[in-house]
Amino acid sequence: MKRIVFFIFFLLSAISAFADEAVQFVASTSNMVAVGQRFKVVFSLKNGSADNIQIADWNEAFDVLVGPSVSRGKSISMINGSTTVTENSAYTYILVPKKEGTFTISPAKVTVNGKMYMSNALTVKVLPAESNPQSGAQQSQTRGRNSYGSQQPAGISDNDIFVKTELTRTKVYEQEQLIATIKLYYSANVRSLDEVKFPEFKGFIAQEIELNDDQKYGMDAVNGRNYRTVILKQMVLFPQKSGVQKVESGKISAIVQVPVSNQRSRGGFFDDFFSSYADVKKQLTVPGVTIDVMPLPEAGKPDDFSGAVGDFQLSSNLTSDHVKANEAVNLNMKISGSGNLKYLKTPEIKFPLDFEVYDPKTDTKQSVTRNGVSGSKSVEYVAIPRFEGEYKIPAATFSYFDVKTKKYKTLSSPEYTLTVEKGDAPVSGPVVSNYANKQNVKMLDKDLRYINTRDLVLQERGDFFFASTSYWLALMIPFLLAIAAFFAYKKYLADNADLVLVKNKRANKQAKKRLKAAEAHIASNNKSAFYEEVMKAMWGYVGDKLNIPVSDLSRDNVESRLIDHAVSSDTIAQFIKLLDKCEFARYASSEEANALNVIYDEASTVIEKLEQEVKAINA
């Protein structure tokens, strides 16, 4: 009785587990066949059973020889007390293609538990029938059989295995992408490829395409003969200069397995049965190619064109059109499409001079497929308006050469209007503005001078000043002072003629002045103003000391110039790290007053180190 109850429980669990499994209906076949070559089409039904299968009309390019042949199977598994019953079915058809081309086999349908399921469609490429199906190796083997006692392995001809370099186009414009494919064609049994040396695509930027096995392997027909193929390498190429570009050839050593007849064989059935095989080394050449690269036309070339070639779109957005003074605003731009995305120059945004603008942040996302390079390049601009008012952010333009229309196109972002309201904190330090601030004229002092109330100096009659000693001294002293002033002024002009030297000498003094202003903000706990003054001190110091214009001040440029001046790597790293720390704390500042003192001391120390090391080089 217990056994019967257990058996019933087992069946109920199996039925429940089977009901929970998802039914799958999938079709599969060979991707490539030749005319007259039989092949199978299998419709697999998993986790279900059906009495019949509904097939739409077969494509007229195929004849159905056999089918459907039905096979069924059932498996039971128990895992951690859970029983699973899986029932699978397969419906197999044998077809033969009547003509070459690429054809589609429509989906099939089955009904399981009252619900209809549909398989996927299939695409089959039919190659032409071989005019000479016997390979060179087989021909050589046959010839070997006619010679009694021959032990020589069959030869491998250039028609049995070879390499082709295929291009999607042989005539392109500069920076226009094309696909290069290095493909191996073979009808012999290839054991391995050694000493592979692919061509070097000099004059091109090459990006390799990652392929899966379904994309690598296939079949193709060449000169009336069908070959198995494998793509050895596939790349997207961007030509960098115009003219006829020649790509040199490459080399590959292939190890091919060929049959060797039995020593005493005279040919026949048993000759095939008892044949052995030998490995033969075959040198293959990867053919070189010639590509005609046309220069981009000069007619109609926009002024802002920077080498973009392809098909692109431009979009942009401003995070907010109403902000307060000293609040950051982000302007995001995105260039998407296909072409040389990675090497695009970002559009230039001309913000008003009252804005403090930071280096843009770029992010490139691209995919390299058999269709070429496509994706997007995003640019994020961060700017901080310093004064209230209404500002216009002019439109930015991006120009590219459209390979489809063979004309230049210019994309433009919209013009943005930004309203800046009065900020909560005052701005410290001078800011250059392109707007004149108007104010009422103020009287700074009284318009009448005081009456002279000093004591009068009387002089005796007859005591003349003319020709006296005092007269001559009074006459000569201004002249001497004028000469002294002339030479002093001449020296001053000579010293100040070298503006680079002047800025270099004053760099440390200006930095200390700004650090002193930053120290005053520690007492008032004005963190934002403190970090701003510290950053001005550091950026201003390296700008004056190394003669770097404000427009060229960036971390990479400063780091490179400091290395040129033989500044130690530790000092450079300390300087860059302190800049990053100040910029981060400027917007997310939660440091205590003692932390501000630490930043102040670090800034003083790193500027002093730079002063010593750079001064030592300049000395």
Coordinates of C-alpha atoms in Angstrom, one line a residue:
M1 CA 0.0 0.0 0.0
K2 CA 2.8 2.5 0.9
R3 CA 4.4 1.7 -2.4
I4 CA 1.2 2.5 -4.3
V5 CA 0.8 5.8 -2.4
F6 CA 4.4 6.8 -3.1
F7 CA 4.0 5.9 -6.8
I8 CA 0.9 8.1 -7.1
F9 CA 2.6 10.9 -5.3
F10 CA 5.6 10.5 -7.7
L11 CA 3.3 10.7 -10.7
L12 CA 1.5 13.8 -9.4
S13 CA 4.8 15.5 -8.7
A14 CA 6.1 14.6 -12.2
I15 CA 3.0 16.0 -13.9
S16 CA 3.2 19.2 -11.8
A17 CA 6.8 19.7 -12.6
F18 CA 6.2 19.0 -16.3
A19 CA 3.4 21.6 -16.3
D20 CA 5.7 24.2 -14.9
E21 CA 8.3 23.8 -17.6
A22 CA 8.1 26.2 -20.5
V23 CA 7.4 24.8 -24.0
Q24 CA 10.0 25.6 -26.6
F25 CA 9.6 25.1 -30.4
V26 CA 12.9 25.7 -32.4
A27 CA 13.9 25.1 -36.0
S28 CA 17.5 24.5 -37.1
T29 CA 19.3 23.6 -40.3
S30 CA 22.6 24.2 -42.2
N31 CA 23.2 27.8 -43.1
M32 CA 24.8 26.9 -46.4
V33 CA 24.3 24.1 -48.9
A34 CA 25.0 23.5 -52.6
V35 CA 22.5 22.8 -55.4
G36 CA 21.7 19.1 -55.4
Q37 CA 23.1 18.5 -51.9
R38 CA 20.8 17.0 -49.3
F39 CA 20.3 18.7 -45.9
K40 CA 18.2 18.3 -42.8
V41 CA 15.6 20.7 -41.3
V42 CA 14.8 19.8 -37.7
F43 CA 11.9 21.2 -35.7
S44 CA 12.6 20.5 -32.0
L45 CA 9.8 20.6 -29.4
K46 CA 11.0 20.7 -25.8
N47 CA 8.8 20.1 -22.7
G48 CA 5.8 19.1 -24.7
S49 CA 4.3 16.6 -27.1
A50 CA 2.2 17.1 -30.2
D51 CA 0.5 14.7 -32.5
N52 CA 1.1 16.7 -35.7
I53 CA 3.1 19.6 -37.1
Q54 CA 1.8 22.2 -39.5
I55 CA 4.2 23.3 -42.1
A56 CA 3.5 26.2 -44.4
D57 CA 4.2 25.7 -48.1
W58 CA 7.9 24.8 -48.6
N59 CA 9.8 27.3 -50.5
E60 CA 9.7 26.5 -54.2
A61 CA 13.5 26.4 -54.3
F62 CA 13.5 23.1 -52.3
D63 CA 12.2 19.5 -52.9
V64 CA 11.1 17.6 -49.8
L65 CA 12.6 14.0 -50.1
V66 CA 11.7 12.7 -46.6
G67 CA 9.6 13.9 -43.8
P68 CA 8.5 14.3 -41.2
S69 CA 10.4 11.7 -39.3
V70 CA 9.3 11.9 -35.7
S71 CA 11.3 11.0 -32.7
R72 CA 10.3 11.3 -29.0
G73 CA 12.1 11.0 -25.7
K74 CA 11.3 11.4 -22.1
S75 CA 13.6 12.0 -19.1
I76 CA 13.0 12.1 -15.3
S77 CA 15.2 13.8 -12.9
M78 CA 15.0 14.3 -9.1
I79 CA 17.0 17.1 -7.4
N80 CA 16.6 17.9 -3.7
G81 CA 13.3 16.0 -3.6
S82 CA 11.9 17.8 -6.7
T83 CA 11.0 15.6 -9.6
T84 CA 11.1 16.9 -13.2
V85 CA 9.8 15.1 -16.2
T86 CA 11.0 16.4 -19.6
E87 CA 9.4 15.2 -22.8
N88 CA 11.0 16.2 -26.1
S89 CA 10.0 15.7 -29.7
A90 CA 11.9 16.2 -33.0
Y91 CA 10.4 16.4 -36.5
T92 CA 13.0 15.9 -39.2
Y93 CA 12.7 16.7 -43.0
I94 CA 15.3 16.0 -45.7
L95 CA 15.4 18.6 -48.4
V96 CA 17.4 19.2 -51.6
P97 CA 17.8 22.6 -53.2
K98 CA 17.0 23.1 -56.8
K99 CA 18.6 26.4 -57.5
E100 CA 21.2 28.8 -56.1
G101 CA 20.4 31.9 -54.0
T102 CA 19.3 32.8 -50.5
F103 CA 15.9 31.5 -49.4
T104 CA 13.7 31.6 -46.4
I105 CA 11.9 28.6 -44.8
S106 CA 8.7 29.7 -43.1
P107 CA 8.0 28.9 -39.4
A108 CA 6.1 25.7 -38.4
K109 CA 3.3 25.4 -35.9
V110 CA 2.4 22.9 -33.2
T111 CA -0.4 22.7 -30.6
V112 CA 0.5 21.7 -27.1
N113 CA -2.3 21.4 -24.4
G114 CA -4.6 23.6 -26.5
K115 CA -2.0 26.3 -27.1
M116 CA -0.3 27.0 -30.4
Y117 CA 3.4 27.5 -30.6
M118 CA 5.4 28.8 -33.7
S119 CA 9.0 28.1 -34.5
N120 CA 11.5 30.6 -35.9
A121 CA 12.1 31.1 -39.6
L122 CA 15.2 29.8 -41.3
T123 CA 17.5 31.4 -43.9
V124 CA 19.5 29.0 -46.2
K125 CA 22.1 30.1 -48.7
V126 CA 22.3 27.8 -51.7
L127 CA 25.6 27.7 -53.5
P128 CA 25.9 26.6 -57.2
A129 CA 26.7 22.9 -57.9
E130 CA 30.4 22.3 -58.3
S131 CA 31.6 21.9 -61.8
N132 CA 34.6 19.9 -60.6
P133 CA 33.7 18.5 -57.2
Q134 CA 36.9 16.5 -56.9
S135 CA 39.6 18.3 -55.0
G136 CA 43.2 18.6 -56.0
A137 CA 44.2 16.3 -53.2
Q138 CA 41.8 13.6 -54.3
Q139 CA 43.0 13.9 -57.9
S140 CA 46.6 13.5 -56.8
Q141 CA 45.6 10.6 -54.6
T142 CA 43.9 8.9 -57.6
R143 CA 47.0 9.5 -59.7
G144 CA 49.0 7.9 -56.9
R145 CA 46.9 4.8 -56.9
N146 CA 47.7 4.1 -60.6
S147 CA 51.4 3.9 -59.7
Y148 CA 52.2 0.6 -58.0
G149 CA 53.7 0.9 -54.5
S150 CA 53.5 4.7 -54.3
Q151 CA 54.0 6.1 -50.8
Q152 CA 53.9 9.8 -51.7
P153 CA 51.2 11.9 -50.0
A154 CA 48.7 13.6 -52.2
G155 CA 49.7 17.1 -53.1
I156 CA 47.8 20.3 -52.1
S157 CA 47.2 22.7 -55.0
D158 CA 46.5 26.4 -54.7
N159 CA 42.8 25.7 -55.5
D160 CA 42.4 23.4 -52.5
I161 CA 43.2 26.1 -49.9
F162 CA 43.9 29.8 -50.3
V163 CA 43.3 33.2 -48.6
K164 CA 41.5 36.2 -50.0
T165 CA 41.5 39.9 -48.8
E166 CA 38.1 41.2 -49.4
L167 CA 37.1 44.9 -49.2
T168 CA 33.6 46.4 -49.1
R169 CA 34.8 49.2 -51.3
T170 CA 38.1 50.0 -53.1
K171 CA 37.4 53.7 -53.7
V172 CA 36.6 55.8 -50.6
Y173 CA 37.1 59.3 -49.2
E174 CA 39.5 60.3 -46.5
Q175 CA 38.2 59.1 -43.1
E176 CA 35.4 57.1 -44.7
Q177 CA 35.1 53.7 -43.2
L178 CA 35.3 50.5 -45.1
I179 CA 35.4 46.8 -44.0
A180 CA 38.4 44.6 -44.8
T181 CA 38.0 40.8 -44.4
I182 CA 40.8 38.2 -44.5
K183 CA 39.1 34.9 -45.3
L184 CA 40.4 31.4 -45.7
Y185 CA 38.9 29.2 -48.4
Y186 CA 39.6 25.4 -48.1
S187 CA 38.3 22.1 -49.3
A188 CA 41.1 20.0 -47.7
N189 CA 41.3 19.1 -44.0
V190 CA 43.2 21.9 -42.3
R191 CA 44.8 20.8 -39.0
S192 CA 46.3 24.2 -37.9
L193 CA 47.6 27.6 -39.0
D194 CA 51.1 28.7 -37.9
E195 CA 53.4 31.6 -38.5
V196 CA 50.4 33.9 -39.2
K197 CA 51.5 37.4 -40.4
F198 CA 48.6 39.6 -41.4
P199 CA 49.1 42.7 -43.6
E200 CA 49.9 46.0 -41.9
F201 CA 47.4 48.6 -42.9
K202 CA 49.7 51.5 -42.9
G203 CA 48.0 54.8 -43.5
F204 CA 44.8 53.6 -41.9
I205 CA 43.3 53.5 -38.5
A206 CA 42.1 49.9 -38.0
Q207 CA 39.5 48.7 -35.4
E208 CA 39.0 44.9 -35.3
I209 CA 35.5 43.4 -35.4
E210 CA 34.8 40.8 -32.8
L211 CA 33.0 37.8 -34.4
N212 CA 31.2 34.8 -33.0
D213 CA 31.5 31.3 -34.5
D214 CA 28.4 31.6 -36.5
Q215 CA 29.8 34.7 -38.1
K216 CA 33.3 33.3 -38.7
Y217 CA 32.5 30.0 -40.4
G218 CA 30.5 29.4 -43.6
M219 CA 30.6 28.2 -47.2
D220 CA 31.1 30.0 -50.5
A221 CA 31.5 29.2 -54.2
V222 CA 34.6 30.3 -56.2
N223 CA 35.0 29.5 -59.9
G224 CA 32.3 26.8 -59.9
R225 CA 33.7 25.1 -56.8
N226 CA 32.3 25.2 -53.2
Y227 CA 34.6 25.8 -50.2
R228 CA 34.3 25.9 -46.5
T229 CA 35.4 29.3 -45.3
V230 CA 36.6 30.9 -42.0
I231 CA 37.1 34.6 -41.4
L232 CA 40.6 35.0 -40.0
K233 CA 40.4 38.7 -39.4
Q234 CA 37.9 41.5 -40.0
M235 CA 38.5 45.2 -39.5
V236 CA 37.0 48.6 -40.0
L237 CA 39.5 50.8 -41.7
F238 CA 39.7 54.7 -41.7
P239 CA 42.1 56.0 -44.4
Q240 CA 44.1 58.9 -43.1
K241 CA 45.5 60.4 -46.3
S242 CA 44.4 60.6 -49.9
G243 CA 46.0 58.9 -52.9
V244 CA 46.5 55.3 -53.9
Q245 CA 47.2 53.4 -50.8
K246 CA 48.9 50.0 -51.2
V247 CA 48.4 47.4 -48.5
E248 CA 51.3 44.9 -48.4
S249 CA 50.7 41.1 -48.5
G250 CA 51.0 38.7 -45.5
K251 CA 51.9 35.1 -45.0
I252 CA 50.4 32.0 -43.3
S253 CA 51.7 28.5 -42.9
A254 CA 48.9 25.9 -43.0
I255 CA 49.2 22.3 -41.8
V256 CA 46.9 20.2 -44.1
Q257 CA 46.0 16.6 -43.6
V258 CA 46.2 14.6 -46.9
P259 CA 45.6 10.8 -47.5
V260 CA 48.5 8.4 -48.3
S261 CA 47.7 5.2 -50.1
N262 CA 48.8 1.8 -48.7
Q263 CA 52.2 0.8 -49.9
R264 CA 51.1 -2.3 -51.8
S265 CA 47.8 -0.8 -53.0
R266 CA 46.7 -1.0 -56.6
G267 CA 43.5 1.0 -56.0
G268 CA 39.9 0.0 -55.2
F269 CA 37.6 -0.2 -52.3
F270 CA 40.1 -1.5 -49.7
D271 CA 42.6 1.2 -50.8
D272 CA 40.2 3.8 -49.4
F273 CA 39.5 1.8 -46.3
F274 CA 43.1 1.2 -45.3
S275 CA 44.5 4.6 -46.4
S276 CA 46.6 6.5 -43.9
Y277 CA 47.1 10.3 -43.6
A278 CA 50.0 12.7 -43.5
D279 CA 50.4 16.3 -42.5
V280 CA 51.6 18.6 -45.3
K281 CA 52.8 22.2 -44.7
K282 CA 51.3 24.6 -47.2
Q283 CA 52.5 28.2 -47.5
L284 CA 49.7 30.6 -48.1
T285 CA 49.8 34.3 -49.2
V286 CA 47.5 36.9 -47.8
P287 CA 47.0 39.0 -50.9
G288 CA 47.8 42.7 -50.7
V289 CA 45.2 45.2 -51.9
T290 CA 45.1 48.7 -53.4
I291 CA 42.6 51.3 -52.2
D292 CA 42.0 54.6 -54.0
V293 CA 41.5 57.2 -51.3
M294 CA 39.9 60.4 -52.6
P295 CA 40.6 63.8 -50.9
L296 CA 37.6 65.5 -49.3
P297 CA 36.3 68.3 -51.6
E298 CA 37.2 71.8 -50.9
A299 CA 34.0 73.3 -52.4
G300 CA 31.5 74.0 -49.7
K301 CA 33.8 73.0 -46.8
P302 CA 32.5 74.8 -43.7
D303 CA 34.9 76.8 -41.5
D304 CA 34.3 74.6 -38.5
F305 CA 34.8 71.3 -40.3
S306 CA 37.4 69.2 -38.4
G307 CA 37.5 65.9 -40.3
A308 CA 34.2 64.2 -39.3
V309 CA 33.1 61.8 -42.1
G310 CA 30.0 59.6 -41.9
D311 CA 26.3 60.1 -41.0
F312 CA 25.7 61.9 -37.7
Q313 CA 23.0 63.6 -35.6
L314 CA 23.4 66.3 -33.0
S315 CA 21.3 66.8 -29.8
S316 CA 21.7 69.0 -26.8
N317 CA 20.0 70.1 -23.6
L318 CA 20.5 72.6 -20.8
T319 CA 19.9 71.3 -17.3
S320 CA 18.1 74.4 -16.2
D321 CA 17.2 77.8 -17.7
H322 CA 16.9 79.5 -14.2
V323 CA 19.8 79.4 -11.8
K324 CA 21.2 81.6 -9.1
A325 CA 24.6 83.3 -9.3
N326 CA 27.5 81.0 -8.4
E327 CA 25.4 77.9 -9.1
A328 CA 26.7 75.4 -11.7
V329 CA 24.7 74.8 -14.9
N330 CA 25.3 71.8 -17.3
L331 CA 25.1 71.9 -21.0
N332 CA 25.0 68.4 -22.5
M333 CA 25.7 67.7 -26.2
K334 CA 25.5 64.3 -28.0
I335 CA 26.8 63.4 -31.4
S336 CA 25.4 60.0 -32.6
G337 CA 25.6 58.1 -35.8
S338 CA 28.1 56.0 -37.8
G339 CA 31.7 57.0 -38.8
N340 CA 34.9 58.0 -37.1
L341 CA 33.3 58.7 -33.7
K342 CA 36.3 58.2 -31.6
Y343 CA 38.3 61.0 -33.4
L344 CA 35.6 63.6 -33.6
K345 CA 36.4 67.1 -32.3
T346 CA 33.8 68.3 -29.8
P347 CA 31.8 71.4 -30.7
E348 CA 32.9 74.7 -29.2
I349 CA 30.5 76.5 -26.8
K350 CA 31.1 80.2 -26.4
F351 CA 29.8 81.0 -22.9
P352 CA 29.5 84.7 -21.8
L353 CA 32.6 86.0 -20.1
D354 CA 30.8 86.3 -16.8
F355 CA 30.8 82.5 -16.7
E356 CA 33.5 80.4 -15.2
V357 CA 33.9 77.4 -17.5
Y358 CA 35.5 74.1 -16.8
D359 CA 37.1 71.6 -19.1
P360 CA 34.4 69.5 -20.9
K361 CA 33.9 65.9 -19.9
T362 CA 33.6 63.5 -22.9
D363 CA 32.3 59.9 -23.1
T364 CA 32.4 57.9 -26.2
K365 CA 30.3 54.7 -26.6
Q366 CA 30.8 52.8 -29.9
S367 CA 30.2 49.4 -31.3
V368 CA 32.4 47.8 -34.0
T369 CA 30.3 45.4 -36.1
R370 CA 30.2 44.1 -39.6
N371 CA 28.2 47.1 -40.5
G372 CA 31.0 49.5 -39.4
V373 CA 31.5 51.7 -36.4
S374 CA 28.5 53.3 -34.8
G375 CA 27.6 54.8 -31.5
S376 CA 27.6 58.2 -29.8
K377 CA 30.0 60.8 -28.2
S378 CA 28.6 62.8 -25.3
V379 CA 30.1 66.1 -24.1
E380 CA 29.2 67.7 -20.8
Y381 CA 30.1 71.4 -20.2
V382 CA 30.0 72.8 -16.7
A383 CA 29.8 76.6 -16.3
I384 CA 29.1 78.8 -13.3
P385 CA 27.5 82.3 -13.8
R386 CA 28.9 84.9 -11.4
F387 CA 26.5 87.7 -11.8
E388 CA 22.7 88.0 -12.1
G389 CA 21.1 88.9 -15.3
E390 CA 19.8 87.3 -18.5
Y391 CA 22.4 85.7 -20.7
K392 CA 22.4 84.1 -24.2
I393 CA 24.4 80.9 -24.8
P394 CA 24.9 80.9 -28.6
A395 CA 24.3 77.9 -30.8
A396 CA 27.1 75.5 -31.4
T397 CA 27.7 74.0 -34.8
F398 CA 29.1 70.6 -35.9
S399 CA 30.0 70.0 -39.5
Y400 CA 30.7 66.7 -41.2
F401 CA 31.0 65.2 -44.7
D402 CA 28.0 63.0 -45.6
V403 CA 29.3 59.9 -47.5
K404 CA 25.8 59.2 -48.8
T405 CA 25.1 62.6 -50.5
K406 CA 28.8 63.4 -50.9
K407 CA 28.2 66.8 -49.5
Y408 CA 29.1 68.7 -46.3
K409 CA 26.3 69.1 -43.7
T410 CA 26.2 71.4 -40.7
L411 CA 24.2 70.5 -37.6
S412 CA 23.4 73.2 -35.0
S413 CA 22.2 73.2 -31.4
P414 CA 19.6 75.7 -30.3
E415 CA 20.5 79.0 -28.7
Y416 CA 19.7 78.9 -25.0
T417 CA 18.6 81.8 -22.8
L418 CA 19.7 81.5 -19.2
T419 CA 18.2 83.7 -16.4
V420 CA 20.6 84.1 -13.5
E421 CA 19.1 85.4 -10.2
K422 CA 21.0 87.0 -7.4
G423 CA 23.0 84.5 -5.5
D424 CA 23.2 83.9 -1.7
A425 CA 26.9 84.4 -1.3
P426 CA 29.0 87.4 -2.6
V427 CA 31.6 86.8 -5.2
S428 CA 35.2 87.2 -4.0
G429 CA 38.0 88.3 -6.3
P430 CA 38.0 90.2 -9.6
V431 CA 35.9 88.8 -12.4
V432 CA 36.2 90.0 -16.0
S433 CA 32.8 91.0 -17.4
N434 CA 31.6 91.9 -20.9
Y435 CA 28.9 94.2 -19.5
A436 CA 29.5 97.7 -18.2
N437 CA 28.2 98.2 -14.7
K438 CA 26.4 101.6 -14.4
Q439 CA 26.2 103.6 -11.2
N440 CA 25.4 107.2 -10.2
V441 CA 28.3 109.7 -10.1
K442 CA 29.4 110.3 -6.5
M443 CA 31.1 113.4 -5.1
L444 CA 34.3 112.2 -3.4
D445 CA 35.4 115.5 -1.9
K446 CA 34.4 119.2 -1.6
D447 CA 34.7 121.3 -4.7
L448 CA 36.3 124.4 -2.9
R449 CA 39.8 124.4 -1.6
Y450 CA 40.8 125.8 1.8
I451 CA 42.2 129.3 2.2
N452 CA 45.9 129.3 3.0
T453 CA 46.2 130.0 6.7
R454 CA 49.9 129.3 7.1
D455 CA 52.5 131.9 8.3
L456 CA 53.9 134.3 5.7
V457 CA 57.6 134.3 5.0
L458 CA 58.9 137.9 4.5
Q459 CA 62.1 138.8 2.7
E460 CA 64.3 141.9 3.2
R461 CA 64.5 144.4 0.4
G462 CA 67.6 144.1 -1.7
D463 CA 68.2 140.5 -1.0
F464 CA 67.6 139.0 -4.5
F465 CA 67.1 135.3 -5.2
F466 CA 68.3 135.6 -8.8
A467 CA 72.0 134.5 -9.3
S468 CA 72.3 133.4 -5.7
T469 CA 73.5 130.0 -4.6
S470 CA 70.0 128.9 -3.9
Y471 CA 69.0 130.0 -7.3
W472 CA 71.7 127.9 -9.0
L473 CA 70.9 124.9 -6.8
A474 CA 67.2 125.2 -7.5
L475 CA 68.1 125.4 -11.2
M476 CA 70.4 122.4 -11.3
I477 CA 68.6 120.0 -8.9
P478 CA 65.5 119.5 -11.2
F479 CA 67.8 118.9 -14.1
L480 CA 69.8 116.3 -12.2
L481 CA 66.6 114.7 -10.9
A482 CA 65.3 114.6 -14.5
I483 CA 68.4 112.8 -15.6
A484 CA 68.2 110.4 -12.7
A485 CA 64.5 109.8 -13.4
F486 CA 65.3 109.2 -17.1
F487 CA 67.8 106.5 -16.4
A488 CA 65.5 105.0 -13.7
Y489 CA 62.6 104.9 -16.0
K490 CA 64.7 103.4 -18.8
K491 CA 65.8 100.7 -16.4
Y492 CA 62.2 100.2 -15.4
L493 CA 61.1 99.8 -19.0
A494 CA 63.9 97.4 -19.7
D495 CA 62.9 95.3 -16.7
N496 CA 59.3 95.3 -17.5
A497 CA 59.7 94.8 -21.3
D498 CA 59.9 91.0 -20.6
L499 CA 56.4 90.4 -19.4
V500 CA 57.1 86.7 -18.9
L501 CA 59.9 87.6 -16.5
V502 CA 57.7 90.1 -14.7
K503 CA 54.9 87.5 -14.2
N504 CA 57.5 84.9 -13.2
K505 CA 58.8 87.2 -10.4
R506 CA 55.4 88.2 -9.2
A507 CA 53.9 84.7 -9.2
N508 CA 54.9 83.8 -5.7
K509 CA 53.8 87.2 -4.3
Q510 CA 50.4 87.0 -6.0
A511 CA 49.9 83.4 -4.8
K512 CA 50.6 84.5 -1.2
K513 CA 48.2 87.4 -1.6
R514 CA 45.4 85.1 -2.7
L515 CA 46.2 82.6 0.1
K516 CA 46.0 85.4 2.6
A517 CA 42.6 86.2 1.2
A518 CA 41.6 82.5 1.6
E519 CA 42.8 82.5 5.2
A520 CA 40.4 85.3 5.9
H521 CA 37.5 83.1 4.8
I522 CA 38.4 80.4 7.3
A523 CA 37.5 82.7 10.2
S524 CA 34.1 83.4 8.6
N525 CA 33.6 79.7 7.7
N526 CA 32.9 80.7 4.1
K527 CA 34.0 77.4 2.6
S528 CA 33.0 78.1 -1.0
A529 CA 35.0 81.4 -1.1
F530 CA 37.9 79.7 0.6
Y531 CA 38.3 76.9 -2.0
E532 CA 37.8 79.4 -4.8
E533 CA 40.7 81.6 -3.5
V534 CA 42.9 78.5 -3.0
M535 CA 42.3 77.3 -6.5
K536 CA 42.9 80.8 -7.9
A537 CA 46.2 80.9 -6.0
M538 CA 47.3 77.5 -7.4
W539 CA 46.1 78.0 -11.0
G540 CA 47.4 81.6 -11.0
Y541 CA 50.8 80.6 -9.7
V542 CA 51.5 78.0 -12.3
G543 CA 50.0 80.2 -15.0
D544 CA 52.4 83.1 -14.1
K545 CA 55.4 81.0 -13.3
L546 CA 55.2 78.9 -16.4
N547 CA 53.8 81.5 -18.8
I548 CA 50.6 79.6 -19.6
P549 CA 47.7 81.6 -20.9
V550 CA 44.5 81.3 -18.9
S551 CA 42.7 79.6 -21.9
D552 CA 45.3 76.9 -21.9
L553 CA 45.3 76.1 -18.2
S554 CA 44.3 72.5 -17.8
R555 CA 45.6 69.6 -15.7
D556 CA 47.3 67.8 -18.6
N557 CA 49.0 71.0 -19.9
V558 CA 50.2 72.1 -16.5
E559 CA 51.5 68.6 -15.7
S560 CA 53.3 68.4 -19.0
R561 CA 54.9 71.9 -18.4
L562 CA 56.0 71.0 -14.9
I563 CA 57.6 67.9 -16.1
D564 CA 59.5 70.0 -18.8
H565 CA 60.8 72.2 -15.9
A566 CA 62.1 69.1 -14.1
V567 CA 59.7 69.4 -11.2
S568 CA 59.7 66.2 -9.1
S569 CA 56.9 63.7 -9.7
D570 CA 55.9 63.9 -6.0
T571 CA 55.4 67.6 -6.1
I572 CA 53.4 67.4 -9.3
A573 CA 51.2 64.7 -7.9
Q574 CA 50.7 66.7 -4.7
F575 CA 49.7 69.7 -6.7
I576 CA 47.2 67.8 -8.9
K577 CA 45.7 65.9 -5.9
L578 CA 45.2 69.2 -4.0
L579 CA 43.4 70.7 -7.1
D580 CA 41.1 67.8 -7.3
K581 CA 40.4 67.9 -3.6
C582 CA 39.5 71.6 -3.7
E583 CA 37.3 71.2 -6.8
F584 CA 35.3 68.4 -5.2
A585 CA 35.0 70.1 -1.8
R586 CA 33.8 73.3 -3.6
Y587 CA 30.5 71.7 -4.4
A588 CA 30.2 69.0 -1.7
S589 CA 31.9 70.8 1.1
S590 CA 31.3 69.2 4.5
E591 CA 34.7 69.8 6.0
E592 CA 35.3 71.4 9.4
A593 CA 37.3 74.5 10.0
N594 CA 40.4 72.4 10.9
A595 CA 40.1 70.7 7.5
L596 CA 40.3 74.2 5.9
N597 CA 43.4 74.9 7.8
V598 CA 44.9 71.6 6.5
I599 CA 44.1 72.6 2.9
Y600 CA 45.6 76.0 3.5
D601 CA 48.8 74.5 4.8
E602 CA 49.0 72.0 2.0
A603 CA 48.5 74.8 -0.6
S604 CA 51.2 77.0 1.0
T605 CA 53.6 74.0 1.1
V606 CA 53.1 72.9 -2.5
I607 CA 53.5 76.4 -3.8
E608 CA 56.7 76.8 -1.8
K609 CA 58.0 73.5 -3.2
L610 CA 57.2 74.6 -6.8
E611 CA 58.8 78.0 -6.1
Q612 CA 62.0 76.3 -5.0
E613 CA 62.2 73.7 -7.8
V614 CA 61.1 75.9 -10.7
K615 CA 63.4 78.7 -9.4
A616 CA 66.3 76.3 -9.3
I617 CA 65.8 75.5 -13.0
N618 CA 65.3 79.1 -14.1
A619 CA 68.4 80.2 -12.1

